[in-house]
Short mmCIF file of C-alpha atoms in Angstrom, two decimals:
data_model
loop_
_atom_site.label_atom_id
_atom_site.label_comp_id
_atom_site.label_asym_id
_atom_site.label_seq_id
_atom_site.Cartn_x
_atom_site.Cartn_y
_atom_site.Cartn_z
CA MET A 1 -31.49 -22.10 26.50
CA THR A 2 -27.78 -21.31 26.87
CA ILE A 3 -25.72 -24.10 28.40
CA PRO A 4 -22.91 -22.87 30.69
CA PRO A 5 -19.41 -24.30 30.34
CA PRO A 6 -18.33 -27.04 32.80
CA ASP A 7 -16.98 -24.59 35.33
CA GLY A 8 -20.29 -22.70 35.33
CA SER A 9 -18.78 -19.46 34.04
CA PHE A 10 -19.20 -17.50 30.84
CA PRO A 11 -16.43 -15.56 29.10
CA ALA A 12 -16.76 -11.84 29.66
CA PRO A 13 -17.70 -9.84 26.52
CA GLY A 14 -14.42 -7.93 26.73
CA HIS A 15 -12.43 -11.14 26.98
CA SER A 16 -14.20 -12.51 23.92
CA ARG A 17 -13.40 -9.40 21.90
CA ILE A 18 -9.74 -9.52 22.90
CA ARG A 19 -9.57 -13.21 21.97
CA ARG A 20 -11.01 -12.49 18.50
CA LEU A 21 -8.56 -9.63 18.07
CA LEU A 22 -5.62 -11.87 18.97
CA ASP A 23 -6.88 -14.56 16.61
CA ASP A 24 -7.02 -12.04 13.78
CA LEU A 25 -3.52 -10.79 14.53
CA VAL A 26 -1.97 -14.22 13.93
CA ARG A 27 -4.36 -15.58 11.28
CA VAL A 28 -2.76 -16.45 7.94
CA GLN A 29 -5.24 -16.33 5.05
CA ASP A 30 -5.26 -18.19 1.76
CA ALA A 31 -3.90 -16.38 -1.31
CA PRO A 32 -4.15 -18.86 -4.21
CA HIS A 33 -3.08 -16.43 -6.92
CA ALA A 34 -0.40 -14.54 -5.01
CA HIS A 35 2.49 -16.09 -6.94
CA ARG A 36 1.20 -14.58 -10.19
CA VAL A 37 0.91 -11.11 -8.71
CA ALA A 38 4.38 -11.51 -7.18
CA VAL A 39 5.98 -12.35 -10.54
CA ARG A 40 4.18 -9.50 -12.33
CA ALA A 41 5.08 -6.96 -9.66
CA ALA A 42 8.74 -8.03 -9.45
CA ILE A 43 9.25 -7.81 -13.22
CA ALA A 44 7.34 -4.52 -13.44
CA VAL A 45 9.74 -3.03 -10.87
CA LEU A 46 12.94 -4.76 -12.03
CA LEU A 47 12.93 -3.82 -15.72
CA PRO A 48 12.48 -0.04 -15.29
CA LEU A 49 15.01 0.09 -12.45
CA LEU A 50 17.57 -1.78 -14.54
CA ALA A 51 16.97 0.70 -17.36
CA LEU A 52 17.47 3.64 -15.00
CA TRP A 53 20.60 2.03 -13.53
CA SER A 54 22.11 1.52 -16.98
CA THR A 55 21.51 5.17 -17.87
CA GLY A 56 22.65 6.58 -14.54
CA ARG A 57 19.23 8.01 -13.65
CA LEU A 58 18.37 6.17 -10.46
CA ASP A 59 17.30 9.53 -9.03
CA LEU A 60 14.04 8.85 -10.91
CA ALA A 61 13.55 5.42 -9.35
CA ALA A 62 10.56 6.40 -7.20
CA TYR A 63 8.49 7.41 -10.22
CA ALA A 64 9.15 4.10 -11.95
CA THR A 65 8.09 2.23 -8.82
CA PHE A 66 4.74 4.01 -8.66
CA GLY A 67 3.89 3.11 -12.23
CA ALA A 68 4.72 -0.52 -11.49
CA PHE A 69 2.13 -0.54 -8.69
CA ALA A 70 -0.56 -0.90 -11.38
CA SER A 71 0.50 -4.55 -11.67
CA VAL A 72 -0.82 -5.45 -8.20
CA TYR A 73 -4.40 -4.46 -8.97
CA GLY A 74 -7.08 -6.83 -10.16
CA GLY A 75 -5.77 -9.85 -8.26
CA GLY A 76 -4.11 -12.93 -9.68
CA ALA A 77 -7.17 -14.58 -11.22
CA ARG A 78 -7.23 -14.34 -15.01
CA THR A 79 -10.48 -12.40 -15.30
CA PRO A 80 -11.13 -11.00 -18.80
CA HIS A 81 -11.53 -7.41 -17.57
CA ARG A 82 -8.57 -7.22 -15.20
CA TRP A 83 -6.65 -5.05 -17.65
CA ARG A 84 -9.38 -2.39 -17.38
CA THR A 85 -8.89 -2.12 -13.63
CA GLN A 86 -5.14 -1.93 -14.11
CA THR A 87 -5.53 0.72 -16.81
CA GLU A 88 -7.73 2.80 -14.53
CA LEU A 89 -5.12 2.60 -11.77
CA ALA A 90 -2.33 3.33 -14.23
CA VAL A 91 -4.02 6.62 -15.17
CA ILE A 92 -4.73 7.47 -11.53
CA LEU A 93 -1.18 6.71 -10.38
CA THR A 94 0.29 8.72 -13.26
CA LEU A 95 -1.89 11.73 -12.46
CA ALA A 96 -1.07 11.39 -8.76
CA VAL A 97 2.67 11.47 -9.51
CA ALA A 98 2.22 14.41 -11.90
CA SER A 99 0.30 16.44 -9.33
CA GLY A 100 2.86 15.61 -6.65
CA ALA A 101 5.74 16.63 -8.91
CA LEU A 102 3.97 19.92 -9.62
CA VAL A 103 3.62 20.55 -5.88
CA ALA A 104 7.34 19.80 -5.53
CA LEU A 105 8.12 22.88 -7.66
CA SER A 106 7.23 25.03 -4.64
CA PRO A 107 9.70 25.79 -1.83
CA GLN A 108 6.75 25.16 0.50
CA ARG A 109 6.12 21.72 -0.97
CA SER A 110 5.98 20.00 2.44
CA TRP A 111 2.91 22.00 3.42
CA TRP A 112 1.24 22.10 0.00
CA ALA A 113 1.56 18.31 -0.21
CA ILE A 114 -0.82 17.86 2.73
CA PRO A 115 -4.06 19.23 1.21
CA VAL A 116 -3.21 17.78 -2.21
CA ALA A 117 -2.65 14.31 -0.73
CA ALA A 118 -5.84 14.69 1.33
CA GLY A 119 -7.81 15.41 -1.83
CA TRP A 120 -6.34 12.35 -3.50
CA ALA A 121 -7.13 10.26 -0.43
CA SER A 122 -10.81 11.20 -0.54
CA PHE A 123 -11.06 10.75 -4.30
CA ALA A 124 -9.29 7.37 -4.32
CA ALA A 125 -11.30 6.13 -1.32
CA ALA A 126 -14.57 6.96 -3.08
CA ARG A 127 -13.37 5.46 -6.34
CA SER A 128 -12.19 2.30 -4.62
CA ASP A 129 -15.55 1.80 -2.91
CA ARG A 130 -17.43 2.39 -6.14
CA ARG A 131 -15.21 0.29 -8.41
CA ARG A 132 -14.34 -2.45 -5.88
CA TRP A 133 -10.60 -2.15 -6.26
CA ARG A 134 -8.47 -5.08 -5.19
CA PRO A 135 -6.45 -4.21 -3.15
CA PRO A 136 -8.96 -1.70 -1.78
CA GLY A 137 -8.43 1.80 -0.53
CA PRO A 138 -6.45 4.94 -1.41
CA MET A 139 -3.02 3.90 -0.13
CA PHE A 140 -1.12 3.62 -3.43
CA PRO A 141 -2.41 6.88 -4.99
CA VAL A 142 -1.71 8.69 -1.70
CA PHE A 143 1.76 7.14 -1.53
CA ALA A 144 2.44 8.27 -5.11
CA VAL A 145 1.35 11.89 -4.74
CA ALA A 146 2.88 12.40 -1.28
CA THR A 147 6.26 10.93 -2.23
CA ALA A 148 6.46 12.79 -5.54
CA ALA A 149 5.65 16.02 -3.71
CA ALA A 150 8.57 15.42 -1.32
CA ILE A 151 11.20 15.22 -4.09
CA PRO A 152 12.48 18.67 -5.17
CA SER A 153 11.43 19.15 -8.77
CA THR A 154 11.90 21.25 -11.89
CA PRO A 155 9.54 21.68 -14.88
CA GLY A 156 11.64 19.20 -16.83
CA GLN A 157 11.49 16.69 -14.00
CA VAL A 158 7.70 17.02 -13.83
CA LEU A 159 7.53 15.88 -17.45
CA ALA A 160 10.08 13.12 -16.87
CA ALA A 161 8.26 11.87 -13.77
CA THR A 162 4.91 11.79 -15.56
CA ALA A 163 6.28 10.05 -18.64
CA LEU A 164 8.25 7.49 -16.64
CA THR A 165 5.28 6.63 -14.43
CA ALA A 166 3.03 6.24 -17.46
CA ALA A 167 5.61 4.05 -19.22
CA THR A 168 6.14 1.71 -16.29
CA ALA A 169 2.39 1.52 -15.70
CA ALA A 170 1.94 0.53 -19.34
CA LEU A 171 4.56 -2.17 -18.86
CA ALA A 172 2.68 -3.45 -15.81
CA ILE A 173 -0.55 -3.68 -17.80
CA ALA A 174 1.24 -5.43 -20.66
CA LEU A 175 2.69 -8.02 -18.28
CA GLY A 176 -0.81 -8.81 -17.03
CA VAL A 177 -2.12 -9.22 -20.56
CA VAL A 178 0.82 -11.46 -21.54
CA GLU A 179 0.20 -13.60 -18.48
CA VAL A 180 -3.44 -14.16 -19.45
CA VAL A 181 -2.50 -15.01 -23.04
CA LEU A 182 0.18 -17.49 -21.96
CA ILE A 183 -2.13 -19.22 -19.52
CA LYS A 184 -4.93 -19.41 -22.07
CA HIS A 185 -2.95 -20.68 -25.03
CA THR A 186 -0.14 -22.78 -23.59
CA GLY A 187 -1.94 -24.68 -20.86
CA ILE A 188 1.02 -24.17 -18.52
CA ARG A 189 -1.33 -23.48 -15.61
CA PRO A 190 -4.40 -25.35 -14.36
CA PRO A 191 -7.76 -23.58 -14.38
CA ASP A 192 -8.18 -20.92 -11.72
CA PRO A 193 -10.02 -21.94 -8.57
CA PRO A 194 -13.07 -19.83 -7.74
CA ALA A 195 -12.09 -16.31 -6.70
CA ALA A 196 -12.68 -15.29 -3.11
CA PRO A 197 -15.94 -13.35 -2.76
CA LEU A 198 -15.62 -9.59 -2.49
CA PRO A 199 -16.65 -7.96 0.79
CA SER A 200 -20.16 -6.57 0.79
CA MET A 201 -20.27 -3.00 -0.47
CA PRO A 202 -20.64 -0.37 2.28
CA SER A 203 -23.80 1.71 2.29
CA ARG A 204 -23.75 5.11 0.61
CA ALA A 205 -23.65 6.75 4.02
CA ARG A 206 -20.61 4.69 5.07
CA GLN A 207 -18.91 5.44 1.76
CA ARG A 208 -19.34 9.16 2.40
CA ILE A 209 -17.93 8.77 5.90
CA HIS A 210 -15.01 6.81 4.48
CA LEU A 211 -14.00 9.40 1.88
CA VAL A 212 -14.25 12.21 4.45
CA ARG A 213 -12.22 10.41 7.10
CA CYS A 214 -9.51 9.42 4.63
CA GLY A 215 -9.05 13.08 3.74
CA ILE A 216 -9.07 14.15 7.38
CA VAL A 217 -6.50 11.58 8.56
CA VAL A 218 -4.12 12.67 5.81
CA LEU A 219 -4.57 16.31 6.84
CA ALA A 220 -4.01 15.47 10.50
CA ALA A 221 -1.07 13.09 10.10
CA GLY A 222 0.62 15.28 7.51
CA THR A 223 0.26 18.38 9.66
CA ILE A 224 1.58 16.67 12.80
CA ALA A 225 4.54 15.09 11.01
CA THR A 226 5.48 18.24 9.08
CA ALA A 227 5.13 20.54 12.09
CA SER A 228 7.26 18.19 14.20
CA GLY A 229 10.18 18.57 11.82
CA ILE A 230 10.67 14.82 11.39
CA GLY A 231 11.91 13.93 7.93
CA HIS A 232 9.75 12.11 5.37
CA PRO A 233 6.28 13.23 6.56
CA TYR A 234 4.78 11.39 3.58
CA TRP A 235 5.39 8.15 5.48
CA ALA A 236 3.01 9.35 8.19
CA ILE A 237 0.48 10.32 5.51
CA VAL A 238 0.57 6.85 3.98
CA ALA A 239 0.44 5.11 7.35
CA SER A 240 -2.64 7.12 8.35
CA VAL A 241 -4.84 5.62 5.61
CA THR A 242 -3.48 2.10 6.03
CA PRO A 243 -5.89 1.01 8.82
CA LEU A 244 -8.83 2.41 6.85
CA THR A 245 -8.26 0.09 3.88
CA VAL A 246 -10.09 -2.63 5.85
CA PHE A 247 -13.90 -2.65 6.10
CA THR A 248 -14.51 -3.72 9.71
CA PHE A 249 -13.46 -1.91 12.86
CA ARG A 250 -11.63 -4.90 14.30
CA GLY A 251 -9.89 -5.35 10.98
CA GLN A 252 -8.80 -1.71 11.07
CA VAL A 253 -7.29 -2.14 14.53
CA VAL A 254 -5.53 -5.32 13.42
CA ARG A 255 -4.17 -3.56 10.33
CA GLY A 256 -2.81 -0.75 12.48
CA ILE A 257 -1.11 -3.15 14.88
CA HIS A 258 0.32 -5.11 11.95
CA ARG A 259 1.69 -1.87 10.49
CA VAL A 260 3.54 -0.97 13.67
CA LEU A 261 4.88 -4.41 14.61
CA GLY A 262 5.73 -5.34 11.02
CA THR A 263 7.56 -2.05 10.55
CA MET A 264 9.60 -2.67 13.70
CA ALA A 265 10.70 -6.07 12.41
CA GLY A 266 11.25 -4.70 8.92
CA LEU A 267 13.54 -1.97 10.26
CA LEU A 268 15.91 -4.66 11.53
CA LEU A 269 16.15 -6.20 8.07
CA ALA A 270 16.38 -2.77 6.45
CA GLY A 271 19.20 -1.74 8.78
CA ALA A 272 21.16 -4.88 8.00
CA LEU A 273 20.79 -4.40 4.25
CA LEU A 274 21.65 -0.70 4.38
CA LEU A 275 24.78 -1.34 6.46
CA LEU A 276 26.08 -3.67 3.76
CA ALA A 277 26.50 -0.67 1.43
CA LEU A 278 25.73 -2.80 -1.61
CA PRO A 279 26.36 -1.57 -5.16
CA ALA A 280 23.38 -0.06 -6.96
CA PHE A 281 22.87 -3.06 -9.25
CA ALA A 282 22.62 -5.42 -6.27
CA VAL A 283 20.14 -3.06 -4.57
CA VAL A 284 17.94 -3.09 -7.69
CA ILE A 285 17.85 -6.90 -7.66
CA ILE A 286 17.05 -6.96 -3.93
CA ILE A 287 14.25 -4.43 -4.40
CA ALA A 288 12.64 -6.66 -7.03
CA ALA A 289 12.98 -9.68 -4.71
CA LEU A 290 11.45 -7.73 -1.82
CA GLN A 291 8.57 -6.70 -4.06
CA ALA A 292 7.92 -10.34 -4.92
CA ALA A 293 8.04 -11.37 -1.26
CA THR A 294 5.65 -8.56 -0.37
CA GLU A 295 3.04 -9.69 -2.88
CA LEU A 296 3.37 -13.31 -1.78
CA LEU A 297 2.57 -12.33 1.82
CA VAL A 298 0.45 -9.19 1.81
CA VAL A 299 -2.89 -11.00 1.42
CA ARG A 300 -1.85 -13.85 3.69
CA HIS A 301 -0.62 -11.71 6.59
CA TYR A 302 -0.09 -7.95 6.35
CA GLY A 303 2.22 -7.82 9.35
CA LEU A 304 4.61 -10.36 7.84
CA ALA A 305 4.52 -8.50 4.53
CA LEU A 306 5.69 -5.33 6.34
CA ILE A 307 8.96 -7.10 7.14
CA PHE A 308 9.69 -6.83 3.41
CA ILE A 309 7.74 -3.65 2.60
CA THR A 310 9.83 -1.63 5.06
CA PRO A 311 13.29 -2.41 3.60
CA LEU A 312 11.77 -2.11 0.13
CA ALA A 313 10.75 1.48 0.87
CA LEU A 314 14.00 2.41 2.59
CA LEU A 315 16.25 0.87 -0.05
CA SER A 316 14.28 2.71 -2.74
CA VAL A 317 14.84 6.02 -0.94
CA GLN A 318 18.52 5.30 -0.38
CA LEU A 319 18.98 4.25 -4.00
CA ALA A 320 17.73 7.59 -5.31
CA HIS A 321 18.77 10.00 -2.54
CA PRO A 322 21.26 8.56 0.00
CA GLU A 323 20.78 9.68 3.62
CA PRO A 324 22.28 8.78 7.02
CA ILE A 325 21.03 5.30 7.89
CA HIS A 326 20.14 5.98 11.51
CA THR A 327 18.06 9.01 10.50
CA LEU A 328 16.24 7.00 7.85
CA LEU A 329 15.35 4.22 10.30
CA ALA A 330 14.30 6.60 13.09
CA ASP A 331 12.12 8.67 10.74
CA ARG A 332 10.37 5.58 9.42
CA PHE A 333 9.49 4.40 12.91
CA ALA A 334 8.34 7.80 14.17
CA GLU A 335 6.25 8.53 11.07
CA THR A 336 4.64 5.10 11.26
CA LEU A 337 3.56 5.70 14.85
CA ILE A 338 2.11 9.10 13.99
CA GLY A 339 0.22 7.88 10.96
CA VAL A 340 -1.14 4.69 12.48
CA GLY A 341 -2.15 6.54 15.64
CA VAL A 342 -4.17 9.07 13.64
CA GLY A 343 -5.72 6.37 11.47
CA VAL A 344 -6.80 4.18 14.40
CA VAL A 345 -8.27 7.16 16.26
CA ALA A 346 -10.31 7.97 13.15
CA ALA A 347 -11.44 4.34 12.96
CA VAL A 348 -12.62 4.48 16.58
CA LEU A 349 -14.48 7.78 16.13
CA THR A 350 -16.20 6.69 12.91
CA ARG A 351 -16.90 3.10 13.89
CA ASN A 352 -20.07 1.61 12.47
CA ARG A 353 -21.81 0.60 15.69
CA GLU A 354 -24.67 -1.10 13.86
CA ILE A 355 -22.53 -4.13 12.97
CA ALA A 356 -20.18 -6.35 14.93
CA GLY A 357 -16.44 -6.32 14.31
#
């Protein structure tokens, strides 16, 4: 028998759902290994960017950054097979950059990038579900291919982009291996606490739905953003798959809201940093610091992490290809709204109604 509350009323189902949504929006989760990922990621970004700065080739900075993304995979726990996951992602990220750079050879690269990124979104979504990537989802491969496709390229630059991505990815893997060896043989860290359990694997049917919808949202967001004439349509493409990296419907809505609100706050920080007109060396150091802050927060609270992800992305763009600041900020906000809107609509239409949340 259900006992009513003292006032004799029951909360309405809609009120209960809204309350759970609000709770999820402000919840800060534990991330016991985040500091290790933060150090790896910051070094993996810093060293290649310093090398490019010293040789006057910061126009290649984006490619180095994508290779460094391999460092964030596999989590912070010192599992013996983490390097295999990172190696798999290193190969995938390198191929994604190479395919994007090939697309960028075409004068119609903005349009060709859309189906190519959609194909990568479906492939990476399926691979993530099957291999249990951490972090899950196709966001980084999609980010890599879409951004590389947006940078005008030459045959020589295709080779340079591929080689640089592969080299920085190899550095990221090496940093992970060195970390494990140091922890094992020096005793400078206590034993790892038990790793958080992985989410239950979606059914085969849900996995098929997931890979299809990831491809469709990229097609839709990319088409809308490119047809609108707003600059940087790859930001809309990336934002469209962001909500779908979470398994539950409520989590997808929360991730979309975090993306929008966090981006708005991040644009304020980005604007302040861009207005300072810092020298390139200082920007490189700040990018590495922002990368570390991102990895410290992204598991704990995605919205807070966006405060640092946003200036990280904009400073990286400005470092390689300077643009008017107001245009950069406006494009980022508009593309985020387009992408998140498409992604959340897809989440609603493909919601698994057999489970709660």
